Coordinates of C-alpha atoms in Angstrom, one line a residue:
X1 CA 41.1 0.7 -45.2
X2 CA 43.5 -1.5 -47.1
X3 CA 43.3 -4.3 -44.5
X4 CA 39.5 -4.2 -44.5
X5 CA 39.5 -4.7 -48.2
X6 CA 42.1 -7.5 -48.0
X7 CA 40.2 -9.5 -45.4
X8 CA 37.2 -9.9 -47.7
X9 CA 39.5 -11.5 -50.2
X10 CA 41.4 -13.7 -47.8
X11 CA 38.3 -15.1 -46.1
X12 CA 36.5 -15.8 -49.4
X13 CA 39.7 -17.3 -50.8
X14 CA 40.1 -19.5 -47.8
X15 CA 36.6 -20.8 -48.0
X16 CA 36.8 -21.4 -51.7
X17 CA 40.2 -23.1 -51.2
X18 CA 38.4 -25.6 -48.9
X19 CA 35.4 -26.2 -51.0
X20 CA 36.2 -25.8 -54.6
X21 CA 38.9 -28.4 -55.0
X22 CA 41.1 -26.2 -57.2
X23 CA 44.2 -27.3 -55.3
X24 CA 45.8 -30.7 -55.1
X25 CA 43.5 -31.7 -52.3
X26 CA 39.9 -32.2 -53.4
X27 CA 36.8 -32.3 -51.2
X28 CA 36.5 -36.0 -51.9
X29 CA 39.8 -36.7 -50.2
X30 CA 39.0 -34.8 -47.1
X31 CA 38.3 -36.7 -43.9
X32 CA 34.7 -37.0 -42.7
X33 CA 35.5 -34.8 -39.8
X34 CA 36.6 -31.9 -42.2
X35 CA 33.5 -32.5 -44.4
X36 CA 31.3 -32.2 -41.3
X37 CA 33.0 -29.0 -40.3
X38 CA 32.4 -27.5 -43.8
X39 CA 28.7 -28.5 -43.6
X40 CA 28.5 -26.8 -40.2
X41 CA 30.1 -23.6 -41.6
X42 CA 27.6 -23.5 -44.4
X43 CA 24.7 -23.7 -41.9
X44 CA 25.4 -20.4 -40.2
X45 CA 23.3 -17.5 -41.5
X46 CA 24.1 -14.0 -42.8
X47 CA 23.9 -12.4 -39.3
X48 CA 26.4 -14.9 -37.9
X49 CA 28.8 -14.2 -40.8
X50 CA 28.5 -10.5 -40.2
X51 CA 29.0 -10.9 -36.5
X52 CA 32.1 -13.1 -36.9
X53 CA 33.6 -10.6 -39.4
X54 CA 32.8 -7.6 -37.3
X55 CA 34.2 -9.0 -34.1
X56 CA 37.3 -10.4 -35.9
X57 CA 38.0 -7.0 -37.5
X58 CA 37.5 -5.1 -34.2
X59 CA 39.8 -7.4 -32.3
X60 CA 42.4 -7.2 -35.0
X61 CA 42.3 -3.4 -35.1
X62 CA 42.5 -3.2 -31.3
X63 CA 45.6 -5.5 -31.1
X64 CA 47.4 -3.6 -33.9
X65 CA 46.2 -0.1 -32.9
X66 CA 49.7 1.1 -31.7
X67 CA 51.2 0.3 -35.0
X68 CA 48.3 1.8 -36.9
X69 CA 48.7 5.1 -35.0
X70 CA 52.4 5.2 -35.7
X71 CA 51.7 4.7 -39.4
X72 CA 49.2 7.6 -39.4
X73 CA 51.6 9.9 -37.5
X74 CA 54.5 9.1 -39.9
X75 CA 52.2 9.6 -42.9
X76 CA 51.2 13.1 -42.0
X77 CA 54.6 14.3 -40.7
X78 CA 55.6 15.9 -43.9
X79 CA 52.6 18.2 -44.0
X80 CA 53.8 20.6 -41.3
X81 CA 57.4 19.5 -40.5
X82 CA 60.7 20.7 -41.9
X83 CA 63.4 18.5 -43.5
X84 CA 65.5 18.3 -40.3
X85 CA 62.7 17.0 -38.2
X86 CA 61.8 14.4 -40.8
X87 CA 65.4 13.1 -40.9
X88 CA 65.3 12.5 -37.2
X89 CA 62.1 10.6 -37.3
X90 CA 62.2 6.9 -36.4
X91 CA 59.7 4.3 -35.0
X92 CA 61.4 4.1 -31.7
X93 CA 61.7 7.9 -31.3
X94 CA 58.1 8.4 -32.1
X95 CA 56.9 5.6 -29.8
X96 CA 59.0 7.0 -27.0
X97 CA 57.6 10.4 -27.5
X98 CA 54.0 9.1 -27.3
X99 CA 54.7 7.3 -24.0
X100 CA 56.6 10.3 -22.5
X101 CA 54.2 13.0 -23.6
X102 CA 50.8 11.4 -23.9
X103 CA 51.1 8.2 -21.9
X104 CA 50.9 4.5 -22.9
X105 CA 47.1 4.6 -23.4
X106 CA 47.6 7.1 -26.2
X107 CA 48.7 4.3 -28.5
X108 CA 45.0 3.5 -28.7
X109 CA 43.8 7.0 -29.3
X110 CA 41.0 6.9 -31.8
X111 CA 40.5 3.1 -31.4
X112 CA 36.9 3.5 -30.2
X113 CA 36.0 5.2 -33.5
X114 CA 38.0 2.5 -35.3
X115 CA 35.8 -0.2 -33.8
X116 CA 32.7 1.9 -34.5
X117 CA 33.9 2.1 -38.1
X118 CA 34.9 -1.5 -38.4
X119 CA 31.6 -3.1 -37.3
X120 CA 29.4 -1.3 -40.0
X121 CA 32.2 -1.5 -42.6
X122 CA 32.4 -5.3 -42.2
X123 CA 28.6 -5.6 -42.3
X124 CA 28.3 -3.6 -45.5
X125 CA 31.3 -5.2 -47.0
X126 CA 30.2 -8.8 -46.5
X127 CA 26.5 -8.1 -47.4
X128 CA 27.4 -6.1 -50.5
X129 CA 29.9 -8.8 -51.6
X130 CA 27.2 -11.5 -51.6
X131 CA 24.7 -9.2 -53.4
X132 CA 27.2 -8.2 -56.1
X133 CA 28.1 -11.8 -56.7
X134 CA 24.5 -12.7 -57.3
X135 CA 24.2 -9.8 -59.8
X136 CA 27.4 -10.6 -61.6
X137 CA 26.5 -14.3 -61.9
X138 CA 23.8 -13.5 -64.5
X139 CA 26.4 -12.0 -66.8
X140 CA 27.4 -14.5 -69.5
X141 CA 30.8 -16.0 -68.9
X142 CA 30.7 -15.4 -65.1
X143 CA 28.2 -18.2 -64.3
X144 CA 30.8 -20.9 -63.7
X145 CA 31.0 -22.4 -60.3
X146 CA 34.3 -24.1 -59.9
X147 CA 34.4 -25.2 -63.6
X148 CA 36.3 -22.2 -64.9
X149 CA 39.0 -20.7 -62.7
X150 CA 39.2 -17.6 -64.9
X151 CA 35.5 -16.9 -64.5
X152 CA 35.6 -17.5 -60.8
X153 CA 38.6 -15.2 -60.3
X154 CA 36.9 -12.5 -62.3
X155 CA 33.7 -12.9 -60.3
X156 CA 35.4 -12.6 -57.0
X157 CA 37.6 -9.8 -58.2
X158 CA 34.7 -7.6 -59.4
X159 CA 32.4 -8.5 -56.5
X160 CA 35.1 -7.8 -53.9
X161 CA 36.1 -4.5 -55.6
X162 CA 32.5 -3.2 -55.8
X163 CA 31.8 -4.3 -52.2
X164 CA 35.0 -2.5 -51.0
X165 CA 34.0 0.7 -52.8
X166 CA 30.5 0.5 -51.4
X167 CA 31.6 -0.1 -47.8
X168 CA 34.3 2.6 -48.0
X169 CA 31.8 5.2 -49.3
X170 CA 29.1 4.3 -46.7
X171 CA 31.4 4.5 -43.7
X172 CA 33.9 7.0 -44.8
X173 CA 33.1 9.8 -42.3
X174 CA 34.0 7.5 -39.4
X175 CA 37.3 6.7 -41.1
X176 CA 38.1 10.4 -41.5
X177 CA 37.2 11.0 -37.8
X178 CA 39.4 8.1 -36.8
X179 CA 42.4 9.6 -38.7
X180 CA 42.0 13.0 -37.1
X181 CA 41.6 11.6 -33.6
X182 CA 44.7 9.4 -34.0
X183 CA 46.7 12.2 -35.5
X184 CA 46.2 14.5 -32.4
X185 CA 49.2 14.7 -30.2
X186 CA 49.5 17.2 -27.4
X187 CA 46.9 19.7 -28.6
X188 CA 43.4 18.2 -28.3
X189 CA 41.1 19.7 -30.9
X190 CA 38.5 17.0 -31.1
X191 CA 37.1 15.7 -27.8
X192 CA 35.5 12.6 -29.2
X193 CA 33.6 11.0 -32.1
X194 CA 30.4 13.1 -31.9
X195 CA 32.4 16.4 -31.2
X196 CA 34.6 15.7 -34.2
X197 CA 31.6 15.1 -36.5
X198 CA 29.9 18.3 -35.3
X199 CA 33.1 20.4 -35.6
X200 CA 34.0 19.2 -39.1
X201 CA 30.4 19.9 -40.3
X202 CA 30.4 23.3 -38.7
X203 CA 33.9 24.4 -39.9
X204 CA 34.3 22.6 -43.2
X205 CA 30.7 21.7 -44.2
X206 CA 29.2 18.3 -44.7
X207 CA 31.5 17.7 -47.7
X208 CA 34.4 18.0 -45.2
X209 CA 33.4 14.6 -43.9
X210 CA 34.4 13.2 -47.3
X211 CA 37.9 14.7 -47.8
X212 CA 40.2 12.2 -49.3
X213 CA 37.4 9.9 -50.5
X214 CA 38.6 10.0 -54.1
X215 CA 42.1 8.7 -53.2
X216 CA 40.4 6.1 -51.0
X217 CA 38.2 4.7 -53.8
X218 CA 41.2 4.7 -56.2
X219 CA 43.2 2.7 -53.7
X220 CA 40.4 0.1 -52.8
X221 CA 40.3 -1.4 -56.3
X222 CA 44.1 -1.9 -56.9
X223 CA 44.5 -3.1 -53.3
X224 CA 41.9 -5.9 -53.7
X225 CA 43.2 -6.8 -57.2
X226 CA 46.8 -7.2 -56.0
X227 CA 45.8 -9.0 -52.8
X228 CA 43.5 -11.4 -54.7
X229 CA 46.0 -12.2 -57.4
X230 CA 49.0 -12.7 -55.0
X231 CA 46.9 -14.7 -52.6
X232 CA 45.4 -17.0 -55.2
X233 CA 48.8 -17.6 -56.9
X234 CA 50.7 -18.3 -53.7
X235 CA 47.9 -20.6 -52.3
X236 CA 47.7 -22.6 -55.5
X237 CA 51.5 -23.1 -55.7
X238 CA 51.8 -24.0 -52.0
X239 CA 49.0 -26.6 -52.2
X240 CA 50.5 -28.1 -55.3
X241 CA 53.9 -28.5 -53.6
X242 CA 52.7 -29.4 -50.0
X243 CA 49.1 -30.7 -50.2
X244 CA 49.0 -32.0 -46.7
X245 CA 49.7 -28.7 -45.0
X246 CA 46.9 -27.1 -42.9
X247 CA 44.5 -25.0 -45.0
X248 CA 44.3 -22.4 -42.3
X249 CA 48.1 -22.2 -42.1
X250 CA 48.3 -21.8 -45.9
X251 CA 45.6 -19.1 -46.0
X252 CA 47.2 -17.3 -43.1
X253 CA 50.7 -17.2 -44.6
X254 CA 49.5 -16.4 -48.1
X255 CA 47.1 -13.8 -46.8
X256 CA 49.9 -12.0 -44.9
X257 CA 52.2 -12.0 -47.9
X258 CA 49.4 -10.7 -50.1
X259 CA 48.8 -7.9 -47.6
X260 CA 52.5 -6.9 -47.7
X261 CA 52.4 -6.8 -51.5
X262 CA 49.2 -4.8 -51.5
X263 CA 50.5 -2.3 -49.0
X264 CA 53.7 -1.7 -50.9
X265 CA 51.8 -1.1 -54.2
X266 CA 49.0 1.2 -52.8
X267 CA 50.7 2.9 -49.8
X268 CA 51.3 6.2 -51.6
X269 CA 47.5 6.5 -52.3
X270 CA 46.9 5.7 -48.6
X271 CA 49.4 8.4 -47.5
X272 CA 47.7 11.0 -49.8
X273 CA 44.3 10.0 -48.4
X274 CA 45.5 10.5 -44.8
X275 CA 46.9 13.9 -45.6
X276 CA 43.7 15.0 -47.4
X277 CA 41.7 13.9 -44.4
X278 CA 43.8 16.3 -42.2
X279 CA 43.5 19.3 -44.4
X280 CA 42.2 22.4 -42.6
X281 CA 42.2 20.8 -39.1
X282 CA 42.1 23.4 -36.3
X283 CA 41.9 26.2 -38.8
X284 CA 45.3 25.5 -40.3
X285 CA 45.9 26.8 -43.8
X286 CA 45.6 24.2 -46.6
X287 CA 48.9 22.6 -47.6
X288 CA 47.7 21.1 -50.9
X289 CA 45.8 23.2 -53.4
X290 CA 46.1 20.9 -56.4
X291 CA 44.5 17.6 -57.4
X292 CA 45.8 14.1 -56.7
X293 CA 48.7 14.1 -59.1
X294 CA 49.7 17.6 -57.9
X295 CA 49.9 16.3 -54.4
X296 CA 52.1 13.5 -55.5
X297 CA 54.4 16.0 -57.2
X298 CA 54.5 18.3 -54.2
X299 CA 55.4 15.4 -51.8
X300 CA 58.2 14.2 -54.1
X301 CA 59.6 17.8 -54.5
X302 CA 59.5 18.6 -50.8
X303 CA 60.3 15.2 -49.2
X304 CA 61.8 13.1 -52.0
X305 CA 60.5 9.8 -53.4
X306 CA 60.9 8.2 -50.0
X307 CA 58.2 10.6 -48.7
X308 CA 55.6 8.6 -50.6
X309 CA 56.4 5.7 -48.3
X310 CA 56.7 7.5 -45.0
X311 CA 55.3 5.1 -42.4
X312 CA 55.6 2.0 -44.5
X313 CA 57.6 0.1 -41.8
X314 CA 54.9 0.2 -39.0
X315 CA 52.4 -0.6 -41.8
X316 CA 54.4 -3.8 -42.6
X317 CA 54.6 -4.7 -38.9
X318 CA 50.8 -4.2 -38.6
X319 CA 49.7 -6.2 -41.7
X320 CA 51.1 -9.6 -40.8
X321 CA 49.6 -9.9 -37.2
X322 CA 46.5 -7.9 -38.3
X323 CA 45.6 -10.3 -41.1
X324 CA 46.5 -13.3 -38.9
X325 CA 44.4 -12.2 -35.9
X326 CA 41.5 -11.3 -38.1
X327 CA 41.5 -14.5 -40.1
X328 CA 42.0 -16.8 -37.1
X329 CA 39.3 -15.0 -35.0
X330 CA 36.9 -15.1 -38.0
X331 CA 37.4 -18.9 -38.5
X332 CA 37.1 -19.6 -34.7
X333 CA 33.9 -17.6 -34.4
X334 CA 32.4 -19.4 -37.4
X335 CA 33.1 -22.8 -35.9
X336 CA 31.6 -21.7 -32.5
X337 CA 28.5 -20.2 -34.2
X338 CA 28.2 -23.3 -36.3
X339 CA 28.3 -25.5 -33.2
X340 CA 25.7 -23.3 -31.5
X341 CA 23.3 -23.4 -34.5
X342 CA 23.8 -27.2 -34.8
X343 CA 22.9 -27.7 -31.1
X344 CA 19.8 -25.6 -31.5

């Protein structure tokens, strides 16, 4: 969920970096070819943007699915494992176990529901972002368009945060099902997306589809805030020092670094969210009977402070290629769709 939120910021920041002229390179100094490319990009409609974002996200998730599954497995280890088992855990050991016990294809377990979640999530996220921007622009002080960097930053920050919360709430049941499918190892309790949805509703009630939603919504806002601030600061500094560098390269590098910063800051919330999503699976007794802060305290007492960052390494390995693939695919599809719309 963190990566989805970050991509809305990175893509918007990349476009604004090209068109607003806040960096050292203004639009007036761009070549005619780049100006034509920007005009073509602006010609593609809402559906084209949604299609490009959805396909880019689905491809990115598919490519990084093995690391995503390793992250989830590490995050939930402390729920039902003893201290000795946790000390032996390592990325290589867990990856080898998956291959030996479940087969190589198991790295993509739950990826179908990930794609099913990604497509509507991207659609809701992009659409809601544009609508929230229109609503926020009527507020005094947020009406600036490139004239006030502070107003622009606040507009994008609030719009992105609200869009992320909206998209996360609307598609949360699919995110929960994805986590439960990916967390299955040798014992298969859920046979697929539809079976998982039916089983959760029957055993845990409809509200069971929203376990961990509170921690998710708490993490979306800070994740976008950190990503946006780090991305904008790094991009502005880079462009002031090296104005001739490729805008795509700058956005790619700064977006990846912002993703790492965001993951580090909000990873404990993501870990709690995963564990709440797995509460009561297969009739198991509840592990956590307190609120959010009580869960944090329980994890620190039983696993130490490092337990809050269990699985952070595969998360780091996933963020850089994930953001890169998503951003590059999104930009490529936008250019292709712009060419198609121009030829038509």
